[in-house]
Amino acid sequence: MNKSIDIEKYLGAFPYSRVFFTRDGHLLFLKSIGDGLFLHMINEEQSFIEGQQISDLDFSKQSYWPMDYDCQNKVFYIKSDSHHLEDMNVFSFNLKTKEFNKLTNNTYTFAADLTPDFKKMVHIDRYGKDGNGYLSRVYIRNMETGEEIVLYDDKNSLYRLTWGMVHFSNDLRKVILRVDHLSRRERTNFLLLNVQSMEHSYLLAEEVEGANLWSTDDNLFDDYFYFTSSLQGKLNIYALEIATGQMTPLTDNSLNPQGIISLPDRGLGRQFLQVLIDPKADQSYFEVLTFKANKVLNVSKKIKHGNMIPYSTERGIWVCNMAINCPMTLLRYSYDLLHELDDKAYFQGQYQELVHNHCEFLHYPSFDGHHVPAFLSLPFGEIKAAMIISFYGGKNEYDLSMQIFAEMGIAVFSPAVRGTMGYGQNWRELIMGDLGGNEILDVIWAAKFLAKKFSLKEEQVGVYGGSHGGYATLRALTMPTVFNGVECAFNFGMGICSAGFADLEDFYHTSNIPDWLVQMLGPFEENKEKYRERSPVFHFDKLIAPLLVIHGTNDRRVSPTSMESFIDKLRQSDKVYDLLINEGEGHGCLSRGKRIEVWQKKLAFIEKHLLRVTP
């Protein structure tokens, strides 16, 4: 292993994660202590290092998804599971008594929200599946008595409940929920449900339904409901008149929003903050927009360098400022964006010890004339090799992998291959029905581009990714030499597949998100041959590059069974490979000890199979 890389230096520099901003000016977050993750708290004037531990519960052993915080009673609500198995339920943690209670007993809680007074909660349980998709029930819970009743069951509907916020009307008599036609993630709509009569209706006409349709955060509604849609190509904010179903676009974005959130009611009208990203100029534009009904009253704008992700509290707007070569810092602004009120470093240690690269944004030509947007991380010194992120690339975000690889003299290419979100709806939809197809050719053409640009041998270019990126890595390494008439052979030096899947049929039957695969490749029953043809396990003989496979035994998003046949073939072959099966871990590793073990395995594999290739 490369002895000069100090993994603990990086992990120790970023002990904080999953910040939640409370309405009364506090920050709740997880902090790594030893091998565990523990809940801490600070007020907005304190630094993270001053945080006080408020719970002994170790969240390295279970999921942690913050929901809401009752400032008056000091009760924190989260979604969590047991042993990373994603049997998600709602829990409460009382900061006064230290009691941690499980409030629901669902198979899989994928949406939940509380009324502003915390007296009632609506939650949705995904309890089964039939030929038309998932089956879910909507419950309303009296938080004082614990009594629950079923408000709605979607078993008799073609529109099935799906991910998204639960939104209450201001009088708390109605809720709006997000629904998905046949659980295919192609046509989503909003369901208006009367809490008292249990009557329901759909708010949008069929012709304006779409996959990228989301309600805004903390959106209480009266006559108008505000949501975002990519109906115009880019994500925009719309006003929906409840009584008539009339939609009015309120923004006309030419850039891609990084985030859109609602702001607390200050008596000025409905206010939203949107952050628009211009990667070519390396700038973020953040705008506060004020609406009344379906009219725009005011827009205030500020320009800032870097990558911004917004949050809001009653005391201002927090943005997360980071870039590929800039560790994250939190900045707080006044609501008019005129004054920077506070900043908090999200890391410990010296900047020069954590940044070993510079980066550039570019486009490279793919096989069919499309020019793919990408970020390129370059080490300060000699370029000894290159690695490609196989999916979930195209983000200008600080990444430990890029810095560690830069220390090793490895350039990292982060392409936004077709299907990547954040570059417009048209680009996103190019992957629909074609998973494992042209987006993999984009990865291969990225490898060709790097090899030519830096005069590298093909064996000096590796590929890596996790989850969908793990699948894309396997697919790139087992791609037919000719695909759809395109010669696409490339002799990669190595690959790393983390939490990936090699058998799409098994993934469909065992994953807790098979609707994602249906969105990417079409309904299983109608596309069985394509599912097989796009599965790396059935092209195993084409694997010639050394491969490292990492997977958690408790992964329910990508079941280990979807890799079993591929791993069995590795064990029975003379292929060059290594395995790291993480006992008790889910869709990734949270404990520090496991993360160190994973990195040690990765670095040893890269050192052996990529950096020893002679120019």
Coordinates of C-alpha atoms in Angstrom, one line a residue:
M1 CA 0.0 0.0 0.0
N2 CA 1.1 3.6 -0.6
K3 CA 2.6 4.4 2.8
S4 CA 2.5 8.2 2.3
I5 CA -1.3 8.3 2.3
D6 CA -2.7 9.0 5.8
I7 CA -6.3 7.9 5.7
E8 CA -7.0 8.9 9.3
K9 CA -5.8 12.4 8.5
Y10 CA -8.8 12.8 6.1
L11 CA -11.3 11.0 8.3
G12 CA -10.2 13.0 11.3
A13 CA -10.6 16.2 9.4
F14 CA -14.3 15.6 8.7
P15 CA -15.8 14.2 11.9
Y16 CA -19.1 16.1 11.4
S17 CA -22.0 15.0 9.2
R18 CA -25.8 15.3 8.6
V19 CA -26.4 18.8 10.0
F20 CA -30.0 19.7 10.9
F21 CA -31.0 23.4 11.5
T22 CA -33.7 24.0 14.1
R23 CA -36.1 26.9 13.9
D24 CA -34.8 28.3 17.2
G25 CA -31.2 28.7 16.1
H26 CA -29.5 25.4 16.9
L27 CA -27.7 22.8 14.8
L28 CA -28.0 19.1 15.4
F29 CA -25.4 16.9 13.8
L30 CA -23.5 13.6 14.0
K31 CA -19.9 13.5 15.2
S32 CA -17.5 10.7 14.7
I33 CA -16.0 9.5 18.1
G34 CA -13.9 6.5 18.0
D35 CA -15.8 4.0 15.8
G36 CA -19.2 5.5 16.4
L37 CA -21.4 8.3 15.3
F38 CA -23.2 10.3 18.1
L39 CA -25.7 13.1 18.1
H40 CA -24.3 16.6 19.1
M41 CA -25.8 20.1 19.3
I42 CA -24.6 23.7 19.1
N43 CA -26.3 27.1 18.8
E44 CA -25.7 29.2 15.8
E45 CA -23.0 31.3 17.5
Q46 CA -20.8 28.2 18.4
S47 CA -18.3 26.3 16.3
F48 CA -18.7 22.6 15.6
I49 CA -15.8 21.8 17.9
E50 CA -17.9 23.3 20.8
G51 CA -20.7 20.8 20.2
Q52 CA -22.1 18.9 23.2
Q53 CA -23.0 15.2 22.9
I54 CA -26.7 14.8 23.7
S55 CA -27.2 11.1 23.1
D56 CA -25.3 7.8 23.6
L57 CA -27.1 6.2 20.7
D58 CA -24.6 5.1 18.1
F59 CA -25.8 6.0 14.6
S60 CA -23.0 4.1 12.9
K61 CA -25.2 1.0 13.6
Q62 CA -28.5 2.4 12.1
S63 CA -29.8 4.9 9.7
Y64 CA -30.3 8.6 10.6
W65 CA -32.8 10.8 8.6
P66 CA -33.7 14.0 10.5
M67 CA -37.4 15.1 10.2
D68 CA -38.3 17.9 12.6
Y69 CA -37.5 19.5 15.9
D70 CA -40.1 20.6 18.5
C71 CA -38.3 23.6 20.0
Q72 CA -40.8 24.1 22.9
N73 CA -40.7 20.5 24.2
K74 CA -37.1 19.7 23.0
V75 CA -38.1 16.7 21.1
F76 CA -36.2 15.6 17.9
Y77 CA -38.0 13.5 15.3
I78 CA -36.1 11.2 12.9
K79 CA -36.6 8.3 10.6
S80 CA -34.4 5.3 11.4
D81 CA -34.1 1.5 11.1
S82 CA -32.4 -1.5 12.7
H83 CA -29.0 -2.8 11.7
H84 CA -29.0 -0.8 8.4
L85 CA -31.8 -3.0 7.1
E86 CA -33.9 0.0 6.0
D87 CA -37.0 -1.1 7.8
M88 CA -37.6 2.6 8.3
N89 CA -39.8 4.0 11.0
V90 CA -40.3 7.3 12.9
F91 CA -38.6 7.8 16.2
S92 CA -38.6 10.6 18.8
F93 CA -35.7 11.6 20.9
N94 CA -36.4 13.8 24.0
L95 CA -33.4 15.9 24.7
K96 CA -34.6 16.5 28.3
T97 CA -35.3 12.9 29.4
K98 CA -32.9 11.2 26.8
E99 CA -35.7 8.9 25.9
F100 CA -35.6 7.4 22.4
N101 CA -38.9 6.0 21.3
K102 CA -40.2 4.2 18.2
L103 CA -43.4 5.8 17.2
T104 CA -44.5 3.8 14.2
N105 CA -44.4 0.1 13.3
N106 CA -44.3 0.2 9.6
T107 CA -42.7 -2.1 7.0
Y108 CA -41.1 0.9 5.3
T109 CA -41.9 4.5 6.2
F110 CA -40.9 6.6 3.1
A111 CA -42.8 9.8 4.0
A112 CA -43.9 11.5 7.2
D113 CA -44.5 14.9 8.6
L114 CA -45.8 16.6 11.7
T115 CA -48.2 19.5 12.1
P116 CA -46.6 22.8 13.2
D117 CA -47.9 22.3 16.7
F118 CA -46.6 18.7 16.8
K119 CA -49.9 17.3 17.9
K120 CA -50.5 15.2 14.8
M121 CA -48.4 13.2 12.4
V122 CA -49.2 11.8 9.0
H123 CA -47.0 8.9 7.9
I124 CA -47.0 6.5 4.9
D125 CA -46.2 2.8 5.2
R126 CA -45.2 0.9 2.0
Y127 CA -46.5 -2.5 3.1
G128 CA -46.6 -4.6 -0.1
K129 CA -46.6 -4.8 -3.9
D130 CA -48.9 -6.0 -6.7
G131 CA -48.9 -6.0 -10.5
N132 CA -49.4 -2.2 -10.5
G133 CA -46.6 -1.3 -8.2
Y134 CA -46.2 -0.7 -4.5
L135 CA -49.1 -0.7 -2.0
S136 CA -49.1 2.0 0.7
R137 CA -51.3 3.2 3.5
V138 CA -51.6 6.8 4.9
Y139 CA -52.0 7.0 8.7
I140 CA -52.7 10.0 10.9
R141 CA -51.5 9.8 14.5
N142 CA -52.6 11.6 17.6
M143 CA -49.2 12.4 19.1
E144 CA -50.6 12.9 22.6
T145 CA -52.6 9.6 22.8
G146 CA -50.7 7.5 20.3
E147 CA -53.9 6.6 18.5
E148 CA -53.8 6.1 14.8
I149 CA -56.3 5.7 12.0
V150 CA -55.9 4.9 8.3
L151 CA -56.7 7.8 6.1
Y152 CA -56.1 6.2 2.7
D153 CA -55.0 3.0 1.1
D154 CA -53.8 3.1 -2.6
K155 CA -54.5 -0.6 -3.4
N156 CA -57.4 0.3 -5.6
S157 CA -55.6 3.1 -7.5
L158 CA -53.2 3.1 -10.4
Y159 CA -51.5 6.1 -8.7
R160 CA -49.4 4.8 -5.9
L161 CA -48.0 6.9 -3.1
T162 CA -44.3 7.7 -3.4
W163 CA -41.4 9.7 -1.9
G164 CA -41.9 13.3 -1.0
M165 CA -43.0 15.6 1.8
V166 CA -46.5 15.5 3.4
H167 CA -48.0 18.9 3.2
F168 CA -50.8 20.2 5.5
S169 CA -53.2 23.0 4.7
N170 CA -53.1 25.9 7.1
D171 CA -56.3 24.8 8.7
L172 CA -54.8 21.2 9.0
R173 CA -57.9 19.7 7.4
K174 CA -56.2 18.6 4.2
V175 CA -52.9 17.1 3.2
I176 CA -51.1 16.9 -0.2
L177 CA -49.1 13.8 -1.0
R178 CA -47.0 12.8 -4.0
V179 CA -48.2 9.9 -6.1
D180 CA -46.6 7.9 -8.9
H181 CA -48.6 6.2 -11.8
L182 CA -47.9 2.5 -11.6
S183 CA -44.8 3.1 -9.5
R184 CA -42.7 3.7 -12.6
R185 CA -41.3 7.2 -11.7
E186 CA -42.5 8.5 -15.1
R187 CA -45.8 10.3 -14.3
T188 CA -46.1 11.8 -10.8
N189 CA -49.0 13.9 -9.5
F190 CA -50.3 15.3 -6.3
L191 CA -53.0 13.7 -4.2
L192 CA -55.2 16.1 -2.2
L193 CA -56.6 14.2 0.8
N194 CA -59.3 15.5 3.2
V195 CA -58.3 14.4 6.7
Q196 CA -61.9 14.4 8.0
S197 CA -64.0 13.1 5.1
M198 CA -61.1 11.0 3.6
E199 CA -62.2 12.1 0.2
H200 CA -59.4 12.5 -2.3
S201 CA -58.6 14.0 -5.7
Y202 CA -55.6 14.5 -8.1
L203 CA -54.4 18.1 -8.5
L204 CA -52.7 18.0 -11.9
A205 CA -53.9 17.2 -15.4
E206 CA -52.3 14.2 -17.0
E207 CA -50.5 16.3 -19.7
V208 CA -48.4 18.2 -17.0
E209 CA -47.4 15.1 -15.0
G210 CA -43.7 14.3 -15.0
A211 CA -40.9 12.4 -13.2
N212 CA -39.2 15.5 -11.8
L213 CA -42.2 16.9 -9.9
W214 CA -41.6 17.9 -6.3
S215 CA -43.3 19.9 -3.6
T216 CA -41.2 22.5 -1.8
D217 CA -40.1 22.1 1.8
D218 CA -42.3 23.1 4.7
N219 CA -45.1 24.1 2.4
L220 CA -48.4 24.9 4.2
F221 CA -51.0 25.8 1.7
D222 CA -54.3 27.7 1.4
D223 CA -55.7 28.5 -2.0
Y224 CA -52.3 28.0 -3.7
F225 CA -49.8 25.2 -3.5
Y226 CA -46.2 25.8 -4.7
F227 CA -44.1 23.0 -6.2
T228 CA -41.2 22.5 -8.7
S229 CA -41.3 20.8 -12.1
S230 CA -39.0 20.3 -15.1
L231 CA -41.9 20.8 -17.5
Q232 CA -39.9 23.6 -19.2
G233 CA -36.7 21.7 -19.4
K234 CA -35.1 23.2 -16.3
L235 CA -36.4 23.0 -12.8
N236 CA -38.8 25.9 -12.1
I237 CA -41.2 26.9 -9.4
Y238 CA -45.0 26.8 -10.1
A239 CA -48.1 28.0 -8.3
L240 CA -51.1 25.7 -8.4
E241 CA -54.5 27.1 -7.7
I242 CA -56.2 24.3 -5.7
A243 CA -59.8 25.1 -6.7
T244 CA -59.2 25.2 -10.5
G245 CA -56.0 23.1 -11.0
Q246 CA -54.5 26.1 -12.9
M247 CA -50.7 26.0 -13.0
T248 CA -48.6 29.2 -13.3
P249 CA -44.8 29.2 -13.8
L250 CA -43.2 31.7 -11.5
T251 CA -39.6 31.3 -12.6
D252 CA -37.9 30.8 -16.0
N253 CA -34.5 29.4 -15.1
S254 CA -31.8 29.2 -17.8
L255 CA -29.4 27.6 -15.3
N256 CA -29.9 24.5 -13.3
P257 CA -31.0 25.0 -9.7
Q258 CA -28.9 23.3 -7.1
G259 CA -31.6 23.7 -4.5
I260 CA -35.0 25.3 -4.0
I261 CA -36.4 25.8 -0.4
S262 CA -39.2 27.7 1.2
L263 CA -38.3 30.4 3.8
P264 CA -40.2 31.0 7.1
D265 CA -43.2 33.3 6.9
R266 CA -42.2 36.9 7.7
G267 CA -45.5 38.5 6.5
L268 CA -44.0 39.5 3.2
G269 CA -45.7 36.8 1.0
R270 CA -44.5 33.3 0.2
Q271 CA -40.7 33.4 -0.1
F272 CA -38.4 30.9 -1.7
L273 CA -34.6 30.7 -2.1
Q274 CA -33.2 29.0 -5.2
V275 CA -29.5 28.5 -5.9
L276 CA -28.6 28.4 -9.6
I277 CA -25.3 26.9 -10.7
D278 CA -23.1 28.0 -13.6
P279 CA -20.3 25.4 -13.6
K280 CA -18.5 26.9 -16.5
A281 CA -18.1 30.2 -14.7
D282 CA -17.7 28.5 -11.3
Q283 CA -20.4 30.7 -9.9
S284 CA -23.6 30.3 -7.9
Y285 CA -26.5 32.7 -8.1
F286 CA -28.8 32.6 -5.1
E287 CA -32.1 34.4 -5.3
V288 CA -34.8 35.1 -2.8
L289 CA -38.2 35.2 -4.6
T290 CA -41.3 36.7 -3.1
F291 CA -44.7 35.6 -4.4
K292 CA -48.3 36.4 -3.7
A293 CA -50.7 33.8 -5.0
N294 CA -49.4 33.3 -8.6
K295 CA -47.7 36.7 -8.9
V296 CA -44.0 37.5 -8.5
L297 CA -43.5 40.5 -6.1
N298 CA -39.8 40.7 -5.8
V299 CA -36.5 39.0 -6.6
S300 CA -33.2 39.7 -4.7
K301 CA -30.0 38.2 -6.0
K302 CA -26.5 37.6 -4.9
I303 CA -23.6 36.0 -6.7
K304 CA -21.0 33.8 -4.9
H305 CA -18.3 31.5 -6.1
G306 CA -18.5 27.8 -5.4
N307 CA -21.2 25.2 -4.9
M308 CA -24.1 26.3 -2.7
I309 CA -26.7 24.1 -1.0
P310 CA -29.3 26.2 1.0
Y311 CA -31.0 25.8 4.4
S312 CA -33.0 28.3 6.4
T313 CA -33.9 29.1 10.0
E314 CA -35.8 31.9 11.7
R315 CA -32.5 33.7 12.0
G316 CA -31.3 33.7 8.4
I317 CA -30.3 31.7 5.4
W318 CA -27.5 29.1 5.7
V319 CA -25.6 28.0 2.6
C320 CA -23.1 25.3 2.3
N321 CA -20.1 26.5 0.3
M322 CA -17.8 23.9 -1.2
A323 CA -16.0 22.9 -4.4
I324 CA -13.8 20.1 -5.6
N325 CA -10.8 21.9 -4.2
C326 CA -12.5 23.6 -1.3
P327 CA -13.6 21.8 1.9
M328 CA -17.1 22.7 3.0
T329 CA -17.9 25.9 5.0
L330 CA -21.3 27.0 6.2
L331 CA -22.2 30.6 5.7
R332 CA -25.2 32.4 7.2
Y333 CA -26.8 35.4 5.4
S334 CA -29.6 37.8 6.2
Y335 CA -32.8 37.2 4.4
D336 CA -32.2 40.1 2.0
L337 CA -28.8 38.5 1.1
L338 CA -27.0 41.8 1.9
H339 CA -25.2 40.7 5.0
E340 CA -23.0 37.7 5.8
L341 CA -23.7 37.0 9.5
D342 CA -21.7 34.0 10.3
D343 CA -19.5 31.2 9.0
K344 CA -18.5 27.8 10.3
A345 CA -15.8 25.5 9.0
Y346 CA -17.1 22.0 8.5
F347 CA -13.6 20.5 8.8
Q348 CA -10.7 20.4 11.2
G349 CA -7.0 20.7 10.2
Q350 CA -5.0 22.7 7.7
Y351 CA -6.4 23.5 4.3
Q352 CA -3.1 22.7 2.6
E353 CA -3.2 19.2 4.1
L354 CA -6.7 18.5 2.7
V355 CA -6.4 20.0 -0.8
H356 CA -3.9 18.4 -3.3
N357 CA -5.6 19.3 -6.6
H358 CA -6.8 22.0 -8.9
C359 CA -9.8 21.5 -11.2
E360 CA -11.4 22.6 -14.4
F361 CA -14.8 22.3 -16.0
L362 CA -15.0 21.1 -19.6
H363 CA -16.9 19.2 -22.2
Y364 CA -15.6 16.2 -24.1
P365 CA -17.0 14.5 -27.2
S366 CA -18.8 11.2 -26.9
F367 CA -19.4 8.6 -29.6
D368 CA -22.5 10.2 -31.1
G369 CA -21.5 13.8 -31.2
H370 CA -22.9 14.8 -27.8
H371 CA -20.5 16.8 -25.7
V372 CA -20.5 15.6 -22.1
P373 CA -20.0 18.1 -19.3
A374 CA -17.4 17.1 -16.7
F375 CA -15.1 18.2 -13.9
L376 CA -11.4 17.2 -14.1
S377 CA -9.4 17.0 -10.9
L378 CA -5.6 17.3 -11.5
P379 CA -2.9 16.7 -8.9
F380 CA -0.4 19.4 -8.4
G381 CA 2.5 17.2 -9.5
E382 CA 3.0 14.5 -12.0
I383 CA 0.0 12.7 -13.4
K384 CA 0.8 9.0 -13.0
A385 CA -2.7 7.6 -13.8
A386 CA -6.3 8.6 -14.1
M387 CA -9.6 7.4 -12.5
I388 CA -13.1 7.9 -13.9
I389 CA -16.3 8.2 -11.7
S390 CA -18.6 5.9 -13.6
F391 CA -21.9 7.6 -12.4
Y392 CA -23.0 10.4 -10.1
G393 CA -20.3 12.6 -11.5
G394 CA -20.5 16.1 -12.8
K395 CA -20.6 17.6 -9.3
N396 CA -18.4 20.4 -8.1
E397 CA -18.2 19.0 -4.6
Y398 CA -15.3 18.3 -2.2
D399 CA -14.6 14.6 -2.3
L400 CA -12.1 12.7 -0.1
S401 CA -11.5 10.3 -3.0
M402 CA -10.3 13.1 -5.3
Q403 CA -7.9 14.4 -2.7
I404 CA -6.5 11.0 -1.8
F405 CA -6.1 10.1 -5.4
A406 CA -4.5 13.5 -6.1
E407 CA -1.9 12.8 -3.4
M408 CA -1.1 9.6 -5.3
G409 CA -0.6 11.5 -8.5
I410 CA -3.9 10.3 -10.0
A411 CA -6.2 12.6 -12.0
V412 CA -9.9 12.1 -11.5
F413 CA -12.5 12.6 -14.2
S414 CA -16.1 13.3 -13.0
P415 CA -18.3 13.3 -16.1
A416 CA -22.0 14.0 -16.0
V417 CA -22.8 11.2 -18.4
R418 CA -26.3 11.1 -20.0
G419 CA -28.9 10.4 -17.3
T420 CA -27.1 12.6 -14.8
M421 CA -29.4 14.9 -12.9
G422 CA -28.7 18.6 -12.7
Y423 CA -28.0 19.3 -16.3
G424 CA -31.6 19.7 -17.6
Q425 CA -34.5 17.3 -18.0
N426 CA -33.6 16.4 -21.6
W427 CA -30.1 15.2 -20.6
R428 CA -31.6 13.3 -17.7
E429 CA -34.1 11.5 -19.8
L430 CA -31.6 10.1 -22.3
I431 CA -31.0 7.2 -20.0
M432 CA -34.6 6.2 -19.6
G433 CA -35.1 2.8 -21.0
D434 CA -31.4 2.5 -21.9
L435 CA -29.7 1.7 -18.6
G436 CA -26.3 0.1 -19.3
G437 CA -26.3 1.5 -22.9
N438 CA -25.2 4.9 -24.2
E439 CA -24.3 6.3 -20.7
I440 CA -21.7 3.5 -20.5
L441 CA -20.3 4.6 -23.9
D442 CA -20.0 8.1 -22.4
V443 CA -17.8 6.5 -19.6
I444 CA -15.7 4.7 -22.2
W445 CA -15.3 7.8 -24.3
A446 CA -14.2 9.6 -21.1
A447 CA -11.5 7.0 -20.8
K448 CA -10.4 7.5 -24.4
F449 CA -10.4 11.3 -23.8
L450 CA -8.2 11.0 -20.7
A451 CA -5.7 8.6 -22.3
K452 CA -5.2 10.9 -25.3
K453 CA -5.1 14.2 -23.2
F454 CA -2.4 12.9 -20.8
S455 CA -0.6 10.4 -23.1
L456 CA -1.6 7.5 -20.8
K457 CA -1.8 3.9 -21.7
E458 CA -5.3 2.4 -21.5
E459 CA -4.1 0.3 -18.5
Q460 CA -3.3 3.5 -16.6
V461 CA -7.0 4.5 -16.6
G462 CA -9.3 3.0 -14.0
V463 CA -13.0 3.3 -13.3
Y464 CA -14.9 3.3 -10.0
G465 CA -18.4 4.0 -8.5
G466 CA -20.9 3.0 -5.9
S467 CA -24.5 1.8 -6.2
H468 CA -25.6 2.8 -9.7
G469 CA -22.0 3.7 -10.2
G470 CA -21.0 0.2 -9.1
Y471 CA -23.2 -1.2 -11.7
A472 CA -21.9 1.2 -14.3
T473 CA -18.3 0.2 -13.4
L474 CA -19.1 -3.5 -13.9
R475 CA -20.9 -2.7 -17.2
A476 CA -18.0 -0.6 -18.5
L477 CA -15.6 -3.5 -17.7
T478 CA -17.8 -6.1 -19.4
M479 CA -19.2 -4.1 -22.3
P480 CA -19.3 -5.9 -25.6
T481 CA -16.5 -4.7 -27.9
V482 CA -19.3 -3.6 -30.4
F483 CA -22.5 -2.2 -29.0
N484 CA -25.3 -1.0 -31.2
G485 CA -22.9 -0.9 -34.1
V486 CA -20.3 1.2 -32.2
E487 CA -16.8 -0.1 -31.5
C488 CA -16.3 0.6 -27.9
A489 CA -13.4 -1.6 -26.7
F490 CA -11.2 0.0 -24.0
N491 CA -8.6 -1.9 -21.9
F492 CA -9.2 -0.4 -18.4
G493 CA -6.4 -0.8 -15.9
M494 CA -8.8 -1.7 -13.0
G495 CA -12.2 -1.1 -11.5
I496 CA -13.8 -0.7 -8.1
C497 CA -17.4 -1.7 -7.6
S498 CA -19.0 -0.6 -4.3
A499 CA -22.5 -1.7 -3.4
G500 CA -23.1 -2.4 -7.1
F501 CA -25.3 -5.0 -8.9
A502 CA -24.5 -7.4 -11.6
D503 CA -27.8 -9.2 -12.1
L504 CA -30.6 -6.9 -13.0
E505 CA -33.3 -9.5 -12.7
D506 CA -32.2 -10.3 -9.1
F507 CA -31.9 -6.6 -8.3
Y508 CA -35.5 -6.1 -9.5
H509 CA -36.8 -8.9 -7.3
T510 CA -34.7 -8.2 -4.1
S511 CA -34.2 -4.4 -4.0
N512 CA -36.4 -2.1 -1.9
I513 CA -36.4 0.3 -4.9
P514 CA -37.2 -1.8 -7.9
D515 CA -39.2 1.2 -9.3
W516 CA -35.9 2.9 -9.9
L517 CA -34.9 0.1 -12.2
V518 CA -38.3 0.2 -13.9
Q519 CA -37.7 3.9 -14.6
M520 CA -34.3 3.2 -16.0
L521 CA -35.1 0.1 -18.1
G522 CA -38.8 -0.3 -18.4
P523 CA -41.2 -2.8 -16.8
F524 CA -39.6 -6.1 -16.1
E525 CA -42.2 -8.4 -17.6
E526 CA -42.1 -6.5 -20.9
N527 CA -38.3 -6.2 -21.0
K528 CA -36.9 -9.5 -19.6
E529 CA -34.4 -9.9 -22.4
K530 CA -33.1 -6.4 -22.0
Y531 CA -32.7 -6.9 -18.3
R532 CA -30.6 -10.0 -19.1
E533 CA -28.6 -8.4 -21.9
R534 CA -27.7 -5.3 -19.7
S535 CA -26.6 -7.5 -16.8
P536 CA -22.8 -7.7 -16.3
V537 CA -23.1 -11.2 -14.9
F538 CA -24.0 -12.5 -18.4
H539 CA -21.0 -10.8 -20.0
F540 CA -18.5 -12.0 -17.3
D541 CA -16.2 -13.6 -19.9
K542 CA -15.4 -10.1 -21.2
L543 CA -13.9 -9.0 -17.9
I544 CA -10.2 -8.6 -18.3
A545 CA -9.4 -5.7 -15.9
P546 CA -8.6 -6.4 -12.2
L547 CA -11.7 -5.8 -10.1
L548 CA -12.3 -4.9 -6.5
V549 CA -15.8 -5.6 -5.2
I550 CA -17.1 -4.1 -1.9
H551 CA -20.5 -4.9 -0.5
G552 CA -22.4 -4.8 2.8
T553 CA -24.2 -7.9 4.0
N554 CA -27.2 -5.9 5.3
D555 CA -27.7 -3.8 2.1
R556 CA -31.4 -3.8 1.3
R557 CA -31.2 -1.1 -1.4
V558 CA -28.9 -3.3 -3.4
S559 CA -29.1 -6.9 -2.1
P560 CA -25.9 -8.8 -1.9
T561 CA -27.7 -11.5 -3.9
S562 CA -27.5 -9.3 -7.0
M563 CA -23.7 -9.8 -6.9
E564 CA -23.6 -13.4 -5.7
S565 CA -23.5 -15.0 -9.2
F566 CA -20.8 -12.6 -10.4
I567 CA -18.7 -13.2 -7.3
D568 CA -19.1 -17.0 -7.6
K569 CA -17.8 -16.7 -11.2
L570 CA -14.8 -14.6 -10.0
R571 CA -14.0 -17.3 -7.4
Q572 CA -14.1 -20.0 -10.0
S573 CA -12.1 -18.1 -12.6
D574 CA -8.5 -17.0 -13.1
K575 CA -9.5 -13.3 -13.2
V576 CA -7.6 -10.8 -11.1
Y577 CA -9.9 -9.6 -8.3
D578 CA -10.3 -8.9 -4.6
L579 CA -13.3 -8.8 -2.3
L580 CA -14.3 -7.0 0.8
I581 CA -17.6 -8.2 2.2
N582 CA -18.6 -5.9 5.1
E583 CA -20.6 -7.8 7.8
G584 CA -23.5 -6.0 9.2
E585 CA -23.1 -2.9 7.0
G586 CA -25.8 -1.5 4.8
H587 CA -25.6 0.6 1.6
G588 CA -22.2 1.9 2.5
C589 CA -20.1 2.0 5.6
L590 CA -20.6 4.5 8.5
S591 CA -18.1 3.4 11.2
R592 CA -14.7 4.8 11.1
G593 CA -13.0 1.5 11.5
K594 CA -14.9 0.0 8.5
R595 CA -14.1 3.1 6.4
I596 CA -10.4 2.8 7.1
E597 CA -10.5 -0.9 6.2
V598 CA -12.3 0.0 2.9
W599 CA -9.7 2.7 2.0
Q600 CA -6.8 0.4 2.9
K601 CA -8.2 -2.2 0.5
K602 CA -8.8 0.4 -2.3
L603 CA -5.3 2.0 -2.0
A604 CA -3.5 -1.4 -2.0
F605 CA -5.5 -2.4 -5.1
I606 CA -4.8 0.8 -6.9
E607 CA -1.1 0.7 -6.0
K608 CA -0.8 -2.8 -7.3
H609 CA -2.9 -2.6 -10.5
L610 CA -2.8 1.0 -11.7
L611 CA 0.3 2.8 -10.5
R612 CA 2.7 0.0 -11.4
V613 CA 1.8 0.3 -15.0
T614 CA 4.9 1.7 -16.7
P615 CA 4.4 4.7 -19.2

